[in-house]
XYZ file of C-alpha atoms in Angstrom:
522
model
C 113.964 24.807 141.953
C 110.725 26.529 141.044
C 107.673 26.418 143.272
C 104.889 24.073 142.271
C 101.433 25.359 141.371
C 100.114 24.192 144.733
C 102.920 26.028 146.565
C 102.132 29.228 144.662
C 98.418 28.849 145.404
C 99.167 28.393 149.110
C 101.431 31.444 149.068
C 98.785 33.555 147.306
C 96.193 32.526 149.873
C 98.518 33.457 152.736
C 99.315 36.773 151.040
C 95.609 37.579 150.705
C 95.066 36.838 154.388
C 97.628 39.508 155.301
C 95.917 42.336 153.387
C 93.247 43.155 156.019
C 96.031 43.768 158.539
C 97.413 46.588 156.388
C 93.985 48.251 156.274
C 93.626 47.942 160.051
C 97.104 49.361 160.635
C 96.421 52.242 158.252
C 93.155 53.071 160.009
C 94.923 53.083 163.377
C 97.572 55.494 162.061
C 94.860 57.758 160.642
C 93.226 57.974 164.068
C 96.513 58.401 165.955
C 99.678 59.515 164.138
C 101.737 58.360 167.141
C 100.418 54.808 166.889
C 103.151 52.284 167.699
C 104.214 50.275 164.633
C 107.204 48.937 162.685
C 108.099 49.695 159.066
C 110.279 47.061 157.411
C 111.936 48.693 154.392
C 113.442 46.426 151.741
C 114.657 48.621 148.833
C 115.130 45.653 146.527
C 115.378 46.491 142.822
C 113.524 43.390 141.704
C 113.803 44.113 138.005
C 115.607 42.557 135.064
C 119.176 42.450 136.346
C 120.682 42.677 132.853
C 118.849 45.968 132.310
C 119.728 47.172 135.823
C 123.435 46.518 135.219
C 123.417 49.246 132.545
C 122.839 51.877 135.238
C 126.053 53.200 136.767
C 126.244 52.514 140.497
C 123.038 50.470 140.527
C 123.937 48.576 143.762
C 123.769 51.861 145.685
C 120.254 52.661 144.526
C 119.170 50.762 147.634
C 120.127 53.951 149.530
C 117.497 56.014 147.700
C 114.740 54.990 150.140
C 116.591 56.277 153.199
C 114.180 59.197 153.066
C 111.664 56.767 154.525
C 113.425 57.430 157.849
C 110.949 60.320 158.001
C 108.679 57.779 159.673
C 110.856 58.070 162.791
C 109.244 61.471 163.408
C 106.548 59.406 165.084
C 108.127 58.840 168.528
C 106.526 55.390 168.709
C 107.545 54.230 165.217
C 110.317 51.753 164.545
C 112.106 51.316 161.204
C 114.048 48.277 160.051
C 116.037 49.050 156.906
C 117.580 46.102 155.053
C 120.344 46.370 152.434
C 122.604 44.065 150.466
C 125.745 45.678 151.852
C 126.105 47.786 155.008
C 125.348 51.499 154.667
C 128.184 53.752 155.805
C 127.319 54.908 159.366
C 128.002 58.566 158.510
C 125.261 58.399 155.881
C 122.744 57.149 158.447
C 123.791 59.851 160.937
C 123.426 62.466 158.196
C 119.742 61.637 157.756
C 118.969 61.282 161.441
C 120.559 64.654 162.210
C 118.243 66.253 159.653
C 115.032 64.868 161.155
C 113.014 67.928 162.220
C 111.771 67.974 165.792
C 113.270 64.635 166.843
C 116.479 64.171 168.859
C 118.902 62.051 166.845
C 119.619 59.702 169.747
C 115.904 58.968 170.167
C 115.416 58.182 166.476
C 118.584 56.087 166.460
C 117.224 53.823 169.221
C 114.213 53.029 167.037
C 116.182 52.276 163.867
C 117.724 48.966 162.836
C 120.061 48.998 159.826
C 120.802 45.410 158.829
C 122.525 43.802 155.851
C 122.771 40.394 154.205
C 126.421 41.064 153.214
C 125.880 39.985 149.623
C 127.100 42.246 146.806
C 126.006 39.927 143.989
C 123.841 41.309 141.183
C 120.554 39.799 142.311
C 117.498 41.392 143.904
C 117.827 42.003 147.631
C 114.525 40.201 148.263
C 115.937 37.063 146.653
C 119.071 37.262 148.791
C 116.941 37.521 151.930
C 114.783 34.547 150.979
C 117.900 32.444 150.499
C 118.867 33.028 154.147
C 116.353 31.364 156.491
C 118.384 32.182 159.604
C 118.461 35.836 158.592
C 114.667 35.783 158.186
C 114.273 34.235 161.631
C 116.346 36.994 163.223
C 114.443 39.615 161.257
C 111.102 38.276 162.496
C 112.345 38.582 166.072
C 113.361 42.176 165.409
C 109.918 42.941 163.961
C 108.132 41.753 167.075
C 104.345 41.968 166.865
C 103.437 41.221 163.211
C 100.013 42.808 163.727
C 101.738 46.199 164.018
C 104.216 45.865 161.140
C 104.229 46.175 157.375
C 106.658 45.790 154.472
C 107.692 48.645 152.139
C 109.536 47.880 148.892
C 110.777 49.692 145.792
C 108.714 47.480 143.501
C 106.526 44.426 143.979
C 107.095 41.064 142.322
C 106.547 37.452 143.293
C 109.744 37.763 145.358
C 108.242 40.491 147.543
C 105.005 38.524 147.908
C 107.007 35.522 149.083
C 108.993 37.734 151.469
C 105.840 39.226 152.997
C 104.474 35.748 153.621
C 107.789 34.545 155.071
C 107.853 37.497 157.504
C 104.110 37.246 158.224
C 103.534 40.965 157.578
C 101.440 42.699 154.895
C 102.994 44.338 151.846
C 102.302 48.056 151.441
C 102.491 47.783 147.674
C 100.814 46.389 144.604
C 99.757 42.745 144.521
C 102.019 41.046 141.924
C 98.883 39.580 140.338
C 98.016 43.122 139.195
C 101.375 44.025 137.671
C 100.129 43.796 134.087
C 98.424 47.176 134.623
C 101.888 48.709 134.951
C 103.433 47.165 131.851
C 103.764 49.192 128.679
C 100.931 47.155 127.114
C 98.686 47.340 130.169
C 99.233 51.100 130.444
C 98.089 51.723 126.893
C 94.897 49.718 127.484
C 94.106 51.734 130.605
C 94.657 55.038 128.812
C 92.240 53.969 126.078
C 89.647 52.786 128.591
C 89.579 56.101 130.466
C 89.819 58.058 127.213
C 93.012 60.068 127.695
C 95.323 60.901 124.825
C 98.157 58.477 124.009
C 100.583 57.984 121.105
C 99.507 55.858 118.155
C 100.817 52.318 118.448
C 100.249 48.633 119.137
C 100.613 46.643 122.364
C 100.860 42.967 123.417
C 103.529 42.162 120.825
C 105.816 39.172 121.379
C 108.007 38.601 118.317
C 109.871 40.235 115.457
C 107.167 39.676 112.848
C 104.611 41.440 115.026
C 107.055 44.323 115.540
C 107.496 44.665 111.768
C 103.719 44.549 111.211
C 103.204 47.244 113.846
C 105.898 49.488 112.334
C 104.355 49.158 108.863
C 100.903 49.911 110.236
C 102.238 52.930 112.116
C 103.802 54.270 108.926
C 100.442 53.943 107.143
C 98.620 55.717 109.970
C 101.173 58.491 110.475
C 102.236 59.848 107.109
C 105.758 61.252 107.256
C 106.629 59.575 110.562
C 110.379 59.557 111.173
C 110.844 57.599 114.405
C 109.132 54.973 116.535
C 109.903 53.555 119.971
C 109.968 49.813 120.631
C 109.539 49.180 124.353
C 109.936 46.146 126.559
C 106.844 45.652 128.692
C 108.899 45.658 131.877
C 111.721 48.015 130.936
C 112.528 50.807 133.374
C 114.404 54.138 133.509
C 114.219 54.203 129.694
C 116.696 51.316 129.385
C 114.143 49.036 127.731
C 113.281 51.506 124.969
C 114.821 51.135 121.530
C 114.517 54.014 119.062
C 113.726 52.968 115.494
C 114.328 55.362 112.605
C 112.347 55.030 109.373
C 114.379 55.332 106.196
C 113.109 57.608 103.438
C 110.227 56.011 101.512
C 110.551 52.858 103.591
C 107.591 50.545 103.061
C 108.707 46.918 102.710
C 109.099 44.258 105.366
C 112.680 43.712 104.233
C 113.683 47.364 104.663
C 111.949 47.554 108.066
C 113.760 44.397 109.155
C 117.099 45.864 108.073
C 116.457 49.140 109.921
C 115.537 47.276 113.108
C 119.136 46.154 113.350
C 120.214 49.798 113.414
C 118.131 50.716 116.467
C 119.634 52.785 119.285
C 119.266 52.395 123.069
C 119.843 54.886 125.925
C 122.931 53.236 127.385
C 124.481 52.374 124.023
C 125.205 48.887 125.430
C 122.301 46.940 123.916
C 122.426 44.756 120.783
C 119.455 43.912 118.619
C 119.504 40.143 119.132
C 119.700 40.382 122.921
C 116.940 43.015 122.913
C 114.762 40.787 120.717
C 115.299 37.848 123.081
C 114.065 39.964 126.006
C 111.181 41.274 123.909
C 110.127 37.714 123.076
C 110.314 36.794 126.761
C 108.407 39.711 128.289
C 106.516 41.239 125.331
C 106.216 44.904 124.519
C 104.806 47.694 122.389
C 105.546 49.739 119.291
C 104.445 53.357 119.321
C 105.143 56.565 117.486
C 107.876 58.827 118.758
C 106.182 62.185 119.058
C 107.883 64.751 116.843
C 107.428 68.441 117.666
C 109.384 71.679 117.964
C 109.301 71.365 121.750
C 108.902 68.118 123.685
C 108.912 67.749 127.469
C 108.560 64.704 129.722
C 106.410 65.557 132.758
C 105.185 62.932 135.193
C 102.607 62.659 137.951
C 103.110 60.645 141.117
C 100.086 59.102 142.783
C 99.355 56.897 145.761
C 96.532 54.505 146.582
C 96.128 54.026 150.310
C 95.205 50.687 151.893
C 91.600 51.864 152.261
C 91.390 52.334 148.473
C 91.588 56.137 148.442
C 93.608 57.492 145.524
C 95.638 60.651 146.135
C 97.883 62.996 144.195
C 101.487 63.067 145.452
C 103.419 65.363 143.089
C 104.196 66.419 139.532
C 107.608 66.832 137.908
C 109.397 67.742 134.738
C 111.686 64.798 134.076
C 115.179 65.392 132.719
C 115.999 62.681 130.186
C 119.255 61.903 128.412
C 121.441 59.058 127.242
C 122.160 58.124 123.642
C 118.472 58.315 122.672
C 117.140 60.894 125.127
C 115.090 58.188 126.870
C 117.067 57.575 130.104
C 115.901 59.190 133.347
C 118.527 61.559 134.798
C 116.644 63.795 137.196
C 113.699 66.138 137.623
C 112.408 69.531 138.626
C 109.372 70.173 140.835
C 106.670 71.045 140.049
C 105.603 70.439 136.456
C 104.893 73.487 134.309
C 101.893 75.703 134.984
C 101.042 75.308 131.289
C 99.634 71.798 131.726
C 100.129 70.668 135.355
C 96.450 70.697 136.296
C 95.477 68.846 133.108
C 98.008 66.116 133.868
C 96.772 65.870 137.452
C 93.219 65.302 136.230
C 94.350 62.568 133.830
C 96.435 60.881 136.527
C 93.509 60.978 138.939
C 91.445 59.064 136.354
C 94.207 56.457 136.251
C 94.226 56.319 140.050
C 90.464 55.763 140.216
C 90.643 52.866 137.767
C 93.621 51.244 139.504
C 91.931 51.637 142.883
C 88.863 49.780 141.593
C 91.200 47.063 140.315
C 92.612 46.605 143.829
C 96.005 48.307 143.410
C 97.660 49.631 146.586
C 100.823 51.704 146.900
C 102.753 54.382 145.031
C 102.839 54.680 141.257
C 103.735 57.183 138.578
C 102.230 58.168 135.247
C 104.635 59.450 132.597
C 103.463 61.916 129.951
C 104.801 63.821 126.967
C 103.940 67.487 126.477
C 104.498 68.776 122.942
C 103.872 71.885 120.890
C 104.790 73.576 117.665
C 106.728 76.800 118.061
C 104.548 79.262 119.952
C 101.495 76.976 119.760
C 99.334 75.333 122.435
C 100.543 72.296 124.375
C 99.278 68.788 123.632
C 99.786 66.037 126.198
C 100.076 62.270 125.751
C 100.018 59.585 128.441
C 103.011 57.285 127.933
C 103.144 54.687 130.697
C 102.213 53.725 134.242
C 104.944 52.674 136.673
C 103.427 50.553 139.440
C 106.335 51.166 141.813
C 108.324 53.948 143.346
C 109.910 56.078 140.631
C 113.052 58.142 140.205
C 110.971 61.144 141.266
C 109.968 59.491 144.573
C 113.214 60.117 146.535
C 113.440 63.890 145.931
C 109.817 64.445 146.905
C 110.424 62.332 150.008
C 113.350 64.669 150.688
C 111.055 67.691 150.531
C 108.611 66.066 152.974
C 111.474 64.809 155.124
C 112.997 68.249 155.535
C 110.097 70.706 155.591
C 107.111 68.882 157.114
C 104.948 70.625 154.500
C 102.288 69.286 152.156
C 101.151 69.369 148.545
C 98.072 71.444 147.736
C 96.094 69.176 145.371
C 94.195 72.157 143.979
C 97.336 73.857 142.685
C 99.898 71.047 142.611
C 102.279 73.294 144.586
C 104.035 72.417 147.839
C 103.404 74.595 150.885
C 105.798 74.680 153.833
C 104.305 75.135 157.324
C 105.006 78.882 157.170
C 103.035 79.161 153.921
C 105.972 79.600 151.540
C 105.971 77.503 148.388
C 108.883 75.169 147.687
C 110.609 74.208 144.447
C 113.481 71.863 143.742
C 115.920 70.483 141.213
C 117.036 66.889 141.761
C 119.218 64.241 140.182
C 120.548 60.806 141.026
C 123.012 61.100 138.128
C 125.486 63.767 139.198
C 128.767 62.261 137.956
C 132.388 63.269 137.540
C 135.666 61.332 137.306
C 137.079 63.740 139.888
C 134.486 62.590 142.437
C 135.847 59.041 142.406
C 137.598 58.118 145.612
C 135.476 60.440 147.762
C 134.140 58.700 150.841
C 130.842 59.842 152.375
C 132.736 61.626 155.165
C 134.733 63.530 152.519
C 131.564 64.769 150.839
C 130.022 65.730 154.168
C 133.192 67.592 155.125
C 133.059 69.624 151.891
C 129.333 70.256 152.416
C 129.932 71.483 155.967
C 132.857 73.759 155.091
C 131.157 75.387 152.120
C 127.588 75.697 153.364
C 126.088 72.928 151.216
C 123.539 71.879 153.783
C 119.876 72.287 154.615
C 118.706 75.250 156.668
C 115.624 74.424 158.738
C 115.107 78.127 159.495
C 114.380 78.849 155.821
C 113.485 75.299 154.684
C 115.934 75.662 151.796
C 119.196 73.957 150.940
C 120.795 70.751 149.725
C 120.252 67.117 150.580
C 122.620 64.447 149.239
C 121.780 60.801 148.699
C 123.308 57.667 147.165
C 126.575 58.797 148.731
C 127.815 55.213 148.822
C 128.310 55.317 145.034
C 130.831 58.154 145.189
C 134.055 56.294 145.870
C 133.746 53.649 143.158
C 131.639 55.411 140.550
C 132.061 59.142 141.155
C 128.279 59.441 141.293
C 125.715 60.697 143.776
C 122.195 62.049 144.063
C 121.194 65.527 145.149
C 118.039 67.538 145.812
C 118.285 71.345 145.902
C 115.280 73.073 147.497
C 114.485 76.764 147.110
C 111.642 79.227 147.539
C 111.512 79.628 143.754
C 112.617 77.638 140.743
C 115.355 80.214 140.154
C 116.670 79.820 143.697
C 116.697 76.024 143.369
C 118.541 76.276 140.029
C 121.122 78.645 141.505
C 121.694 76.358 144.477
C 122.151 73.389 142.158
C 124.696 75.316 140.076
C 126.608 76.515 143.133
C 126.756 73.013 144.614
C 128.070 71.440 141.410
C 130.625 74.226 140.983
C 131.847 73.802 144.549
C 132.167 70.017 144.257
C 133.996 70.330 140.940
C 136.393 72.965 142.258
C 137.137 71.191 145.532
C 137.729 67.764 143.992
C 139.904 69.353 141.314
C 141.881 71.194 144.020
C 142.318 67.987 146.039
C 143.662 66.154 142.991
C 146.057 69.043 142.335
C 147.290 69.034 145.942
C 148.101 65.328 145.697
C 149.870 65.550 142.352
C 146.969 63.903 140.554
C 145.891 66.904 138.545
C 143.091 66.280 136.067
C 141.624 68.800 133.653
C 138.758 70.570 135.390
C 135.547 69.214 133.916
C 134.168 71.714 131.450
C 130.447 71.477 131.880
C 127.369 73.380 132.757
C 125.805 72.471 136.114
C 123.603 69.762 134.730
C 122.782 66.127 135.241
C 125.011 63.786 133.278
């Protein structure tokens, strides 16, 4: 049963009344970084569940925010981390043992890991709201609501309802402002602040409008070969269909026929189901930039509760899948060739979103293109008003080194002054990894030196370990004092995992061909 308009209005009013508390709490933490408070972390992936199901091991993406345990460095901070299914205790111990400067037993006393024991393919926030007794117990765990706040992966009406139910403010974007983070809303913002973006059309809702936009794009871009048709609320590239123009294509009939030959990153989508989602949520048509060299950098930003916008990080995203649109991993930082330019553009976006009332983390995706040997051109592609795939690895860097990003250079400085670089993925997959339990991975890591060294602030951090046994998939961040060192560490870690899992299969009479691959993200 859906809420009535009056119920929604009451909820919105209650949600607004909670916002000043977040500002007050933030100001207290700015004055005293040991201020006593409670972080309630709900890593709900409140997105289209059909799209989410295309991502291998999606249920275990709830583990990606475990880096937020960094907050336990404050000896007076408490963290309550909620998941759909229990997190393996060895995984929790792994993170707590890595906390710099804090005894594990002390951090453990201030951490509550709780689960709703529901593995169904629905957002975690929805599962929580369906359990009033669970919410009552959670409120008791929270204690003083004046000293607590809610952190989520992304904000929707579900998270607004949850914040109101728990009587704590949401440290994230108000769902009323989510249009700014759609594909259509992003393009309008880029135009308003006058930063470069691909040619295209937004706010489309049906097939005829898509055809009109594709014909118009062909008129405006002579010789165009490809276009991208994007769902407004697609994510991780899974809502992007790649359209290919046929030679001398100009009629509505030929465009309509080619639409049915579109390709999607996962290879699982069909045109009619995509069109149904497009009609429901709307979307855009834009040119697919064609150049000798194309990269996909991104900038991560944050708007604090007091309205201050700040740079968080830059990355080169590694994309793949059937169309080269799916997020696989990243390297930090983005290239020297254009990093500062992208930071300036992202800061313009942050200023506008701050004036609009947005709070929380967000990312801005770009394309960087050039002809062979020529200068780079950059294009703003979209705004993601949520945590992004690049959020966990940067959290890992903060978690492990206690350093900071220099906004003037976009480089990360450890406390001893050395600069840090990393390669990260949440898509490291192999059939030979299937069946590994978290304790198996940690045993291999311990025996072969695949760990993090606090003396040098370099090494490996694993995450999403819960996905190993069923899916043969995990995440990994490899931190070095140079990009070359990070690359080498990534290669060595993949080689070790491949060799050891191959050896284990051989020892048990379950020999599989050793995977022939370069140490990359798959």
